[in-house]
Amino acid sequence: MRTEIDELRALIRHHERKYYVDNGPEISDADFDALMKQLEALEAASEAPIPPDSPTQRVGGGAVLGTRLQHRNPMLSLNNSYDEKELREFTERVQRLLEDAPVEYVTELKIDGLGVSLTYENGIFTQGLTRGDGEYGEDVTDNLRTIRSLPLRLVDTETVVPPVLEVRGEVFLPKDCLNEINVQREAEGEPPFANPRNAAAGSLRLLDASITASRPLDIFAYTLNYAEGFESATHTESLENMKRWGLKCNSHTRPHKSIEDVQKYYEYWLEKRHELPYETDGIVVKVNQFSQQRELGATSKYPRWAIAYKFNAQQAITTVEKIEVQVGRTGALTPVAILKPVILAGATITNATLHNEQEIQTKDIRIGDRIVLERAGDVIPKIVEVLTAERTGDEVVFDFPDRCPVCGKPVQRTETEVAVRCVNVACVAQLKRRIAHYASRNALQIEGLGPATIDQLVDRELVRDVADLYALEVEPLSKLERMGVPSARNLVHQIEQSKTAPAEKLLFGLGIFHVGETVAELLIEHFSSLDALSRATLEEIESVDGIGPQIAESVVNFFSQNQLLLDRLREAGLQCFTVVAESTRMEVSAATDSFFTGKTFVVTGSLEGMTRSEASKEIKTRGGKVTSSVTGKTDYLIAGEGAGSKYVKAEELGIPILTEAEFFAKL
Ligand code: IVH
């Protein structure tokens, strides 16, 4: 028997839905408030406990945050495309994998907010998680409850709500309120949110749910991720069901039979998106049939059945505030433009590399200049143009230093290369960078050995080269600033662990001039162990496919000059000196012809979907060749995030550059 109180709750839920989900209120705000007051009074007078899905229960006490919980299945990200060509490559790949079966696509707006997962049990909202790292998310249930368009209880319709349901969607702040919050934050001396996603995340992760409640967060559900005992044939059908159950889905979803229609949808929203009350950063193109989605599957990062097609407002104008010079591990002096912070492609950009002295001169970049910053795909931002017309005359030409900014020793300029170098082997800037490189993820992967720790280790002369790391002990380490015994123990453990790293990681980690990851792999693949490589002659090294004379010379020089360091590493117990590297040996199938067969590739920057070495293996198994430097012989450069000098070189030589998405499509 439904009591008066139940009836009232149902009535309020109905009006909440009309107002917040359907945008079509049936009663005035005052009448709605009166109903809420009435319910509060009845609940206060009643002995019965208040159920968590009562409309009065949106704001509880403080929020419980910080619990990390595993997602039912990973919350993947979306691969990006930026133009019609990339979109076509996506659809061609889909067609190929589906052996040219007819495919229907659905397009949606890509809402710029924060991805979340919502679980309903028996129709009641029981758990909400952020996307987190995709595998584990943060429990934000209490704060999600404050979102008025998120139903605390689903409505049973002719399609009965499954007993367990998990939907995924995007939480966002409407544009006008985002602006309002930023104005307020600036007035209070707090930095404005850099982008809509940060604003949504910041609001959702507040410890005080009542503040979250004061931020008019909203949500669109975009995926029915799990529905116990319930099947839909298509994505559009599942969206229809979600709407029937009372979930808020975006209304601009459209099915398309052809890619031309998808392109039209994109162009329409490219122009009209400014009229929307929320931020969108592109559209999402999805294969509609679930059976086809399953057939296509996913990589570890992205589904193969969907792609984001981004609106590329990837340019921004800002000012060069100063130019700093950084010293790299090989002593190269790299000028960096420190910029007035500006939002570009969803991230706040505060600096841009100027690569070298020549680049500053060719582009005539001066301190105080207004410049155009561009970010293409996932590549690091670069200065594409100086707005010389905006010069006031106060701009200052940058004098490239003649001395190392860290050790003060004179720098060296040579005819053969553009880089200006500090050639002082004892320069602490170089040593710090060498240690950081040694400890980095793609080298020996010593977690916990960050720049702040390295600074102290070098400054206190606890470490003079990488072999010294293996003599570090917990006691003295724990005395470092921001360290303590547990972190010191962990660091010692991590250093110990690094002793089992494979030879190619150590070879890369040693930071030998011209020996990047690919070269290190090629060398170990050929020589099998570091010992064998260290005994190899110049000619033997040069004979390895993909290794040129410059690299060979650099390797031979390194081994002849660093025998002591290598002996100390061996004595410290690094296993890879003697262990034959099996893992790097691989079969090259000369089998079928592919796009890659017979072509030469260079992989640079970091890829999101795989490591560089995995990418190299994929290329090699398809009959392609991977080399380390961009030359006239390179057929393609594959550029991931953070691509730098190789990207510039490829552009100069007119070598085609593949983005990660394009590369995946070719695979
Ligand atoms: S579908 C398997 N649809 O964009 C991934 N995502 O950059 C399925 N997003 O993590 C995601 N609007 O948080 C999908 N209509 C939409 C979306 C959308 C925004 C977010 C989502 C995702 C991110 C990827």
XYZ file of C-alpha atoms and ligand atoms in Angstrom:
691
model
C 0.000 0.000 0.000
C 1.415 3.331 -1.007
C 1.215 5.802 1.820
C 0.681 9.522 1.488
C 4.415 10.066 1.925
C 5.217 7.602 -0.914
C 2.688 9.344 -3.169
C 4.277 12.676 -2.452
C 7.780 11.380 -3.164
C 6.590 9.940 -6.486
C 4.948 13.240 -7.384
C 8.101 15.221 -6.586
C 10.223 12.774 -8.593
C 7.884 13.258 -11.518
C 8.270 17.060 -11.341
C 12.034 16.827 -10.838
C 12.212 14.784 -14.003
C 10.005 17.197 -15.946
C 12.110 20.140 -14.838
C 15.692 18.826 -14.819
C 15.647 16.002 -17.354
C 12.938 16.916 -19.865
C 13.304 20.715 -19.612
C 9.514 21.011 -19.501
C 8.241 21.938 -16.021
C 4.552 21.392 -15.395
C 4.339 23.449 -12.208
C 5.872 26.685 -10.973
C 9.061 26.769 -8.886
C 7.037 28.013 -5.913
C 4.613 25.086 -6.129
C 7.535 22.695 -6.395
C 9.171 24.220 -3.297
C 5.885 23.880 -1.442
C 5.730 20.153 -2.269
C 9.271 19.707 -0.987
C 8.464 21.530 2.263
C 5.427 19.312 2.724
C 7.522 16.187 2.254
C 10.173 17.424 4.688
C 7.482 18.026 7.284
C 5.915 14.587 6.807
C 9.308 12.895 7.019
C 10.157 14.810 10.197
C 6.903 13.719 11.790
C 7.204 10.098 10.711
C 8.859 7.353 12.737
C 9.887 5.435 9.597
C 13.479 5.798 8.357
C 13.921 8.078 5.352
C 14.893 6.025 2.290
C 18.073 7.182 0.494
C 16.194 7.761 -2.743
C 13.807 10.264 -1.198
C 13.983 13.649 -3.007
C 14.944 15.243 0.321
C 18.095 13.124 0.468
C 20.126 14.760 -2.285
C 22.374 16.569 0.153
C 23.462 14.419 3.051
C 26.262 15.393 5.401
C 29.836 15.563 4.209
C 30.772 13.540 1.188
C 32.747 10.333 1.453
C 35.585 10.657 -0.986
C 38.832 8.973 -1.748
C 37.711 5.353 -1.861
C 39.021 3.885 -5.057
C 36.850 1.167 -6.502
C 37.358 -1.042 -9.494
C 35.123 -0.507 -12.499
C 33.023 -3.427 -13.677
C 34.974 -3.272 -16.927
C 37.538 -0.617 -17.860
C 36.222 2.851 -18.662
C 38.097 3.355 -21.887
C 38.950 6.619 -23.522
C 38.263 7.622 -27.122
C 40.758 7.839 -29.915
C 40.797 11.277 -31.536
C 40.501 12.433 -35.111
C 40.806 15.997 -36.313
C 39.795 16.084 -39.970
C 37.731 14.332 -42.601
C 40.717 12.299 -43.728
C 41.200 10.874 -40.231
C 37.482 10.201 -39.949
C 37.578 8.272 -43.227
C 40.530 6.256 -42.030
C 38.475 5.271 -38.993
C 35.475 4.204 -41.072
C 37.673 2.400 -43.602
C 39.205 0.434 -40.792
C 35.791 -0.400 -39.368
C 34.631 -1.535 -42.823
C 37.717 -3.649 -43.288
C 37.418 -5.332 -39.900
C 33.735 -5.981 -40.516
C 34.515 -7.309 -43.970
C 32.428 -4.657 -45.660
C 29.165 -5.524 -43.919
C 26.732 -2.562 -43.925
C 27.435 -0.282 -40.963
C 25.227 2.359 -39.403
C 26.914 5.106 -37.421
C 25.486 7.216 -34.620
C 26.850 10.641 -33.860
C 26.640 12.427 -30.540
C 28.011 15.604 -29.115
C 31.178 15.122 -27.150
C 30.386 16.828 -23.878
C 33.374 18.464 -22.257
C 33.072 17.366 -18.661
C 34.017 14.441 -16.492
C 33.203 10.827 -17.286
C 31.397 8.926 -14.521
C 29.818 5.539 -13.968
C 26.451 5.216 -12.201
C 25.117 2.003 -10.717
C 21.440 1.388 -10.000
C 20.303 -1.625 -8.037
C 16.626 -2.446 -8.243
C 16.163 0.993 -9.726
C 17.878 2.853 -6.865
C 21.077 4.858 -7.418
C 23.638 3.115 -5.230
C 27.078 4.031 -6.513
C 28.815 6.652 -8.610
C 32.464 6.554 -9.593
C 34.697 8.920 -11.533
C 36.563 7.483 -14.492
C 39.846 7.681 -12.554
C 42.556 5.793 -14.406
C 39.937 3.801 -16.301
C 40.493 0.730 -14.155
C 39.754 2.244 -10.735
C 37.552 5.254 -10.096
C 36.864 7.394 -7.063
C 33.661 6.964 -5.134
C 31.706 10.217 -5.571
C 28.249 8.807 -4.858
C 27.293 11.466 -2.289
C 28.236 14.352 -4.518
C 26.547 12.845 -7.561
C 23.325 12.610 -5.584
C 23.210 16.401 -5.518
C 22.797 16.552 -9.311
C 19.128 17.213 -9.833
C 18.996 15.686 -13.299
C 20.391 12.435 -11.948
C 17.448 10.290 -10.848
C 17.906 8.740 -7.418
C 15.272 6.210 -8.444
C 14.531 5.052 -11.975
C 11.023 4.760 -13.345
C 9.599 1.440 -14.404
C 7.943 1.664 -17.762
C 6.808 -0.956 -20.244
C 10.532 -1.804 -20.377
C 11.105 -2.862 -16.786
C 14.294 -1.560 -15.168
C 16.902 -4.369 -14.971
C 17.809 -5.360 -11.378
C 21.389 -4.158 -11.841
C 22.195 -1.368 -14.227
C 25.370 0.551 -14.903
C 25.335 3.600 -17.117
C 28.182 5.870 -18.040
C 27.886 9.526 -18.735
C 29.424 12.953 -18.561
C 29.029 15.366 -15.648
C 29.414 18.994 -16.671
C 28.821 22.562 -15.596
C 26.665 24.648 -17.932
C 28.634 27.423 -19.657
C 27.083 30.413 -17.911
C 27.682 28.973 -14.490
C 31.238 28.001 -15.413
C 31.919 31.642 -16.269
C 30.242 32.761 -13.060
C 32.341 30.421 -10.904
C 35.531 31.550 -12.607
C 34.751 35.227 -12.051
C 34.038 34.433 -8.405
C 37.221 32.397 -8.029
C 39.334 35.168 -9.495
C 37.718 37.671 -7.149
C 38.634 35.388 -4.242
C 42.222 35.151 -5.477
C 41.852 31.547 -6.574
C 42.983 30.438 -10.010
C 40.111 30.022 -12.471
C 39.332 26.495 -13.654
C 41.507 25.859 -16.695
C 38.785 24.043 -18.594
C 35.226 22.718 -18.209
C 36.492 19.277 -17.263
C 38.503 20.625 -14.320
C 35.507 22.647 -13.218
C 33.272 19.581 -13.201
C 35.941 17.455 -11.523
C 36.687 20.136 -8.934
C 33.019 20.495 -8.083
C 32.418 16.775 -7.908
C 35.354 16.105 -5.663
C 34.484 18.669 -3.005
C 34.389 17.314 0.494
C 31.342 19.317 1.338
C 28.393 17.986 -0.635
C 26.429 21.136 0.142
C 28.922 23.177 -1.902
C 28.637 20.648 -4.710
C 24.884 21.093 -4.456
C 25.327 24.835 -4.945
C 27.102 24.238 -8.244
C 24.453 23.416 -10.814
C 26.153 20.331 -12.173
C 24.326 18.440 -14.847
C 24.752 15.051 -16.498
C 24.163 13.307 -19.809
C 24.170 9.513 -19.874
C 25.886 8.242 -23.027
C 26.416 4.496 -22.592
C 24.354 1.661 -21.170
C 27.322 -0.296 -19.943
C 25.615 -3.132 -18.134
C 21.998 -4.176 -17.774
C 21.396 -7.489 -16.067
C 19.199 -9.794 -18.107
C 18.435 -7.111 -20.642
C 19.436 -6.853 -24.262
C 19.372 -4.026 -26.754
C 20.380 -4.516 -30.366
C 21.669 -1.029 -30.980
C 23.139 1.927 -29.171
C 20.171 4.113 -30.178
C 17.774 1.553 -28.731
C 19.682 1.522 -25.437
C 19.576 5.333 -25.318
C 15.797 5.199 -25.808
C 15.496 2.796 -22.901
C 17.717 4.892 -20.675
C 15.485 7.876 -21.400
C 12.390 5.849 -20.564
C 13.902 4.910 -17.226
C 14.312 8.602 -16.461
C 17.988 9.115 -17.285
C 18.998 12.279 -19.071
C 20.498 11.680 -22.500
C 21.543 14.348 -24.965
C 18.907 14.976 -27.606
C 21.288 15.703 -30.495
C 22.089 12.071 -31.217
C 21.612 11.059 -34.874
C 21.956 7.843 -36.892
C 23.765 8.053 -40.257
C 24.087 5.656 -43.141
C 26.975 7.416 -44.834
C 30.174 9.087 -43.795
C 29.181 12.187 -45.764
C 26.245 12.592 -43.384
C 28.564 12.260 -40.403
C 30.734 15.003 -41.878
C 27.661 17.221 -42.312
C 26.649 16.693 -38.669
C 30.184 17.654 -37.652
C 30.185 20.799 -39.791
C 26.783 21.810 -38.482
C 27.921 21.602 -34.867
C 31.289 23.150 -35.600
C 29.364 26.300 -36.350
C 26.421 25.946 -33.948
C 28.187 24.668 -30.856
C 28.554 28.173 -29.458
C 24.778 28.343 -29.138
C 24.665 25.307 -26.864
C 24.413 25.962 -23.119
C 27.273 23.514 -22.411
C 30.785 23.056 -23.770
C 31.446 20.478 -26.457
C 34.888 19.708 -27.805
C 33.839 17.592 -30.759
C 31.464 14.868 -31.802
C 31.615 11.165 -31.056
C 31.032 8.728 -33.906
C 29.904 5.269 -32.830
C 29.003 2.050 -34.643
C 25.334 1.543 -33.796
C 24.943 -2.259 -33.815
C 26.121 -3.858 -30.565
C 26.977 -7.105 -32.371
C 29.338 -5.121 -34.604
C 30.756 -3.235 -31.603
C 31.577 -6.581 -30.003
C 33.168 -7.850 -33.199
C 35.363 -4.756 -33.427
C 36.422 -4.914 -29.772
C 38.922 -2.548 -28.218
C 42.616 -1.885 -27.758
C 43.823 -1.434 -24.196
C 42.884 2.250 -24.443
C 40.136 2.769 -26.993
C 37.170 0.956 -28.419
C 37.631 0.288 -32.140
C 33.957 1.050 -32.737
C 34.040 4.704 -31.756
C 36.110 7.779 -32.358
C 36.066 11.380 -31.180
C 36.082 13.849 -34.046
C 37.359 17.019 -32.433
C 36.570 20.606 -33.247
C 40.070 21.860 -33.818
C 40.132 25.339 -32.427
C 43.699 24.409 -31.736
C 45.213 27.867 -31.930
C 45.564 30.496 -29.248
C 47.254 33.850 -28.950
C 49.412 34.732 -25.985
C 52.536 36.623 -24.931
C 56.139 35.510 -24.481
C 56.958 36.631 -20.942
C 60.542 35.440 -20.899
C 62.895 32.961 -22.462
C 64.717 30.459 -20.283
C 67.500 28.095 -21.234
C 67.442 24.512 -19.983
C 70.398 22.165 -19.987
C 69.648 18.648 -21.199
C 71.425 15.433 -20.280
C 73.705 15.667 -23.291
C 74.540 19.262 -22.441
C 72.370 20.708 -25.207
C 71.005 24.114 -24.280
C 67.306 24.328 -25.119
C 65.549 27.685 -25.060
C 62.008 27.587 -23.704
C 59.469 30.376 -24.082
C 57.657 31.067 -20.823
C 54.180 32.151 -21.859
C 51.328 34.007 -20.282
C 49.133 30.970 -19.434
C 46.563 30.272 -22.112
C 44.031 27.494 -22.664
C 44.680 25.524 -25.806
C 42.853 22.351 -26.768
C 41.627 21.864 -23.220
C 44.961 22.298 -21.452
C 46.603 25.313 -19.886
C 49.830 26.017 -21.706
C 52.541 27.906 -19.842
C 55.580 27.250 -22.001
C 56.667 26.144 -25.436
C 60.008 24.807 -26.523
C 61.903 26.989 -28.955
C 64.116 24.016 -29.891
C 67.371 25.908 -30.495
C 69.053 29.234 -31.037
C 68.393 29.122 -34.779
C 64.657 28.697 -34.310
C 64.514 31.916 -32.262
C 66.418 33.754 -34.966
C 64.475 32.381 -37.935
C 61.123 33.151 -36.364
C 62.463 36.336 -34.798
C 60.802 35.596 -31.467
C 61.375 38.355 -28.928
C 60.535 38.671 -25.245
C 57.212 40.505 -25.002
C 56.008 39.353 -28.427
C 52.400 38.380 -29.031
C 52.484 34.982 -30.694
C 50.158 32.370 -32.206
C 50.408 29.033 -30.471
C 49.210 25.887 -32.201
C 48.596 22.365 -31.073
C 48.063 19.798 -33.805
C 46.630 16.535 -32.594
C 48.509 15.283 -29.591
C 51.729 16.999 -30.511
C 53.303 19.501 -28.115
C 52.313 23.110 -28.714
C 54.512 25.223 -30.928
C 54.798 28.872 -31.797
C 53.710 29.191 -35.404
C 53.755 32.916 -35.876
C 54.827 36.166 -34.262
C 52.228 38.907 -34.531
C 54.773 41.506 -35.611
C 52.035 44.036 -36.341
C 51.268 44.105 -32.607
C 54.825 45.033 -31.614
C 55.115 48.147 -29.470
C 58.874 48.539 -29.673
C 59.352 47.343 -26.071
C 60.078 43.766 -27.163
C 63.540 42.517 -26.300
C 65.744 40.427 -28.580
C 67.006 37.373 -26.697
C 70.758 37.015 -26.327
C 71.631 33.355 -26.346
C 74.066 32.722 -23.473
C 77.747 32.001 -24.090
C 77.990 30.229 -20.765
C 76.049 27.317 -19.322
C 73.289 28.837 -17.147
C 73.923 26.149 -14.502
C 77.670 25.507 -14.235
C 78.827 28.746 -15.830
C 81.364 27.085 -18.131
C 81.642 28.369 -21.725
C 79.328 26.663 -24.198
C 80.380 25.090 -27.459
C 79.021 25.879 -30.891
C 79.941 23.633 -33.813
C 79.493 23.929 -37.554
C 77.816 20.561 -37.858
C 74.887 20.971 -35.500
C 72.446 23.620 -34.456
C 72.591 22.718 -30.767
C 74.719 24.825 -28.465
C 76.218 22.598 -25.788
C 77.662 22.762 -22.343
C 80.651 20.421 -22.659
C 81.566 20.358 -19.000
C 81.250 16.669 -18.045
C 80.889 17.654 -14.402
C 77.941 20.016 -15.034
C 75.369 19.155 -12.376
C 72.459 20.063 -14.643
C 73.527 17.330 -17.032
C 74.101 14.852 -14.233
C 70.636 15.506 -12.817
C 69.079 15.025 -16.234
C 71.085 11.847 -16.813
C 69.851 10.385 -13.544
C 66.268 11.407 -14.330
C 66.589 9.756 -17.726
C 68.075 6.612 -16.176
C 65.139 6.398 -13.749
C 62.461 7.247 -16.333
C 59.566 5.009 -17.254
C 60.995 3.761 -20.537
C 64.428 3.177 -19.038
C 65.057 1.618 -15.596
C 61.693 2.769 -14.277
C 62.715 3.715 -10.741
C 59.546 5.177 -9.315
C 59.951 7.633 -6.468
C 63.139 9.080 -7.934
C 61.680 12.383 -9.071
C 63.389 15.705 -9.813
C 63.140 16.976 -6.224
C 64.917 13.889 -4.862
C 67.514 13.903 -7.625
C 68.280 17.569 -6.921
C 69.008 16.779 -3.293
C 71.002 13.626 -4.029
C 73.262 15.481 -6.435
C 73.508 18.702 -4.427
C 74.462 16.770 -1.272
C 76.928 14.733 -3.321
C 75.291 11.466 -2.364
C 75.159 10.554 -6.036
C 77.850 11.414 -8.591
C 76.760 8.975 -11.283
C 74.002 6.410 -11.803
C 76.013 3.589 -10.248
C 75.989 5.488 -6.934
C 72.226 4.933 -6.777
C 72.845 1.302 -5.902
C 74.796 2.211 -2.797
C 72.008 4.359 -1.321
C 70.702 3.286 2.046
C 67.447 3.953 3.843
C 68.931 5.882 6.760
C 70.603 8.782 4.919
C 67.843 8.832 2.310
C 65.173 9.267 4.943
C 66.914 12.477 6.046
C 66.183 14.172 2.731
C 63.468 16.792 2.577
C 59.984 15.407 1.968
C 61.263 11.858 2.254
C 60.796 9.965 5.534
C 61.497 6.324 6.251
C 58.623 4.692 4.287
C 59.435 6.613 1.090
C 63.145 5.969 1.546
C 62.466 2.247 1.953
C 60.314 2.275 -1.128
C 62.969 4.070 -3.125
C 65.649 1.587 -2.093
C 63.270 -1.209 -3.062
C 62.595 0.380 -6.453
C 66.309 0.795 -7.084
C 66.833 -2.839 -6.159
C 64.060 -3.864 -8.559
C 65.744 -2.025 -11.403
C 68.560 -4.562 -11.283
C 66.356 -6.997 -13.160
C 65.633 -4.637 -16.068
C 66.330 -6.038 -19.527
C 69.495 -5.013 -21.353
C 67.797 -2.694 -23.859
C 66.338 -0.644 -20.996
C 69.735 -0.217 -19.384
C 71.341 0.602 -22.717
C 68.710 3.270 -23.327
C 68.946 4.471 -19.724
C 72.685 5.089 -19.985
C 71.804 8.054 -22.148
C 74.370 7.391 -24.859
C 74.300 10.088 -27.480
C 72.061 9.008 -30.419
C 70.880 5.863 -28.620
C 67.142 6.175 -28.196
C 64.772 3.338 -27.399
C 64.655 2.009 -30.941
C 68.417 1.978 -31.400
C 68.856 0.310 -28.013
C 66.422 -2.392 -29.046
C 68.075 -2.903 -32.429
C 71.481 -3.237 -30.811
C 70.422 -5.687 -28.132
C 68.403 -7.635 -30.642
C 71.567 -8.017 -32.658
C 74.201 -8.504 -29.962
C 71.974 -10.243 -27.368
C 73.809 -8.842 -24.344
C 75.409 -5.670 -23.140
C 78.724 -7.455 -22.705
C 78.740 -8.570 -26.312
C 77.855 -5.079 -27.440
C 80.586 -3.529 -25.324
C 83.150 -5.752 -27.090
C 81.827 -5.023 -30.598
C 83.919 -3.047 -33.069
C 82.817 0.014 -34.958
C 82.358 -2.034 -38.127
C 80.307 -4.709 -36.380
C 77.952 -2.123 -34.922
C 77.657 -0.258 -38.187
C 76.695 -3.451 -39.966
C 73.453 -3.665 -37.946
C 70.458 -2.792 -40.065
C 69.192 0.645 -39.110
C 72.417 1.777 -37.389
C 74.435 4.502 -39.067
C 78.091 5.493 -38.596
C 77.268 8.331 -36.207
C 75.454 6.020 -33.804
C 78.149 3.358 -34.086
C 80.841 5.880 -33.246
C 78.899 7.202 -30.304
C 78.375 3.704 -28.889
C 82.015 2.715 -29.285
C 83.146 5.972 -27.693
C 80.810 5.505 -24.790
C 81.977 1.978 -24.033
C 85.627 2.938 -24.292
C 85.215 5.919 -21.955
C 82.830 4.440 -19.402
C 84.269 1.043 -18.587
C 84.547 1.943 -14.931
C 80.909 2.972 -14.689
C 79.825 -0.229 -16.419
C 81.979 -2.361 -14.110
C 80.418 -0.678 -11.100
C 76.919 -1.305 -12.434
C 77.809 -4.937 -13.004
C 79.207 -5.218 -9.475
C 76.081 -3.584 -8.126
C 74.237 -6.621 -9.458
C 72.522 -5.511 -12.653
C 71.587 -8.789 -14.192
C 71.353 -7.821 -17.824
C 75.088 -7.698 -18.400
C 75.213 -11.415 -18.779
C 71.625 -12.517 -19.362
C 70.888 -13.035 -23.032
C 67.923 -10.918 -24.024
C 65.404 -13.415 -25.331
C 62.406 -11.142 -25.199
C 63.728 -8.863 -27.844
C 64.232 -11.584 -30.392
C 61.303 -11.679 -32.704
C 60.033 -13.275 -35.793
C 59.632 -11.069 -38.775
C 56.912 -12.385 -40.959
C 57.744 -11.620 -44.522
C 54.320 -13.041 -45.237
C 51.582 -10.788 -46.491
C 52.153 -7.457 -48.133
C 50.897 -4.526 -46.111
C 51.111 -0.753 -46.055
C 54.272 -1.190 -43.973
C 56.123 -3.677 -46.191
C 59.464 -2.346 -47.376
C 58.940 1.112 -45.880
C 61.083 2.859 -43.294
C 59.487 4.406 -40.217
C 60.582 6.510 -37.299
C 58.463 6.519 -34.150
C 58.701 9.533 -31.853
C 56.861 11.044 -28.920
C 54.746 8.938 -26.594
C 51.812 7.016 -27.950
C 48.743 6.563 -25.813
C 47.681 3.169 -27.070
C 51.007 1.346 -26.956
C 54.658 1.857 -26.106
C 57.097 2.877 -28.804
C 58.694 -0.526 -28.726
C 55.317 -2.208 -29.200
C 54.704 0.098 -32.155
C 58.076 -0.862 -33.621
C 57.256 -4.522 -33.251
C 53.917 -4.062 -34.989
C 55.699 -2.368 -37.893
C 58.419 -4.957 -38.097
C 56.037 -7.897 -38.065
C 54.343 -6.271 -41.053
C 57.598 -6.126 -42.969
C 58.467 -2.493 -42.244
C 61.747 -1.131 -40.990
C 62.136 1.102 -37.957
C 65.060 3.457 -37.669
C 65.923 6.006 -35.084
C 66.503 9.198 -36.987
C 64.605 11.093 -39.614
C 66.562 11.192 -42.874
C 65.757 11.426 -46.568
C 65.271 7.653 -46.483
C 62.448 7.815 -43.959
C 59.066 7.073 -45.505
C 56.886 8.059 -42.541
C 57.246 9.616 -39.126
C 54.790 8.388 -36.513
C 54.395 11.213 -34.030
C 52.914 10.726 -30.584
C 52.477 13.252 -27.802
C 55.506 15.369 -27.055
C 57.070 14.841 -30.490
C 59.820 17.410 -30.836
C 62.910 17.704 -33.025
C 62.119 14.662 -35.162
C 58.758 16.183 -35.955
C 60.392 19.434 -36.987
C 62.945 17.573 -39.112
C 60.253 15.512 -40.849
C 58.330 18.689 -41.615
C 61.462 20.273 -43.021
C 62.190 17.281 -45.231
C 58.558 16.998 -46.319
C 58.267 13.494 -44.871
C 54.653 12.462 -44.244
C 53.730 12.449 -40.557
C 51.222 9.991 -39.179
C 49.330 10.766 -36.005
C 48.732 7.944 -33.574
C 45.188 7.603 -34.901
C 46.413 7.355 -38.475
C 49.015 4.814 -37.496
C 46.400 2.696 -35.726
C 44.179 2.922 -38.748
C 47.017 1.635 -40.936
C 47.606 -1.245 -38.520
S 31.467 7.330 -25.384
C 34.593 3.728 -24.613
N 30.108 9.478 -25.758
O 34.909 11.734 -23.742
C 34.466 5.187 -24.486
N 32.091 9.648 -24.460
O 37.693 11.585 -24.630
C 33.052 5.533 -24.648
N 32.551 11.878 -23.592
O 35.989 9.280 -21.513
C 32.860 6.957 -24.464
N 30.776 12.852 -24.467
O 34.091 10.850 -20.702
C 31.198 8.962 -25.189
N 28.769 11.295 -26.170
C 29.848 10.775 -25.597
C 30.739 11.553 -24.829
C 31.864 10.942 -24.270
C 31.861 13.030 -23.725
C 33.819 11.749 -22.860
C 33.948 10.481 -22.038
C 35.223 9.849 -22.533
C 35.927 10.999 -23.150
C 36.927 10.526 -24.183
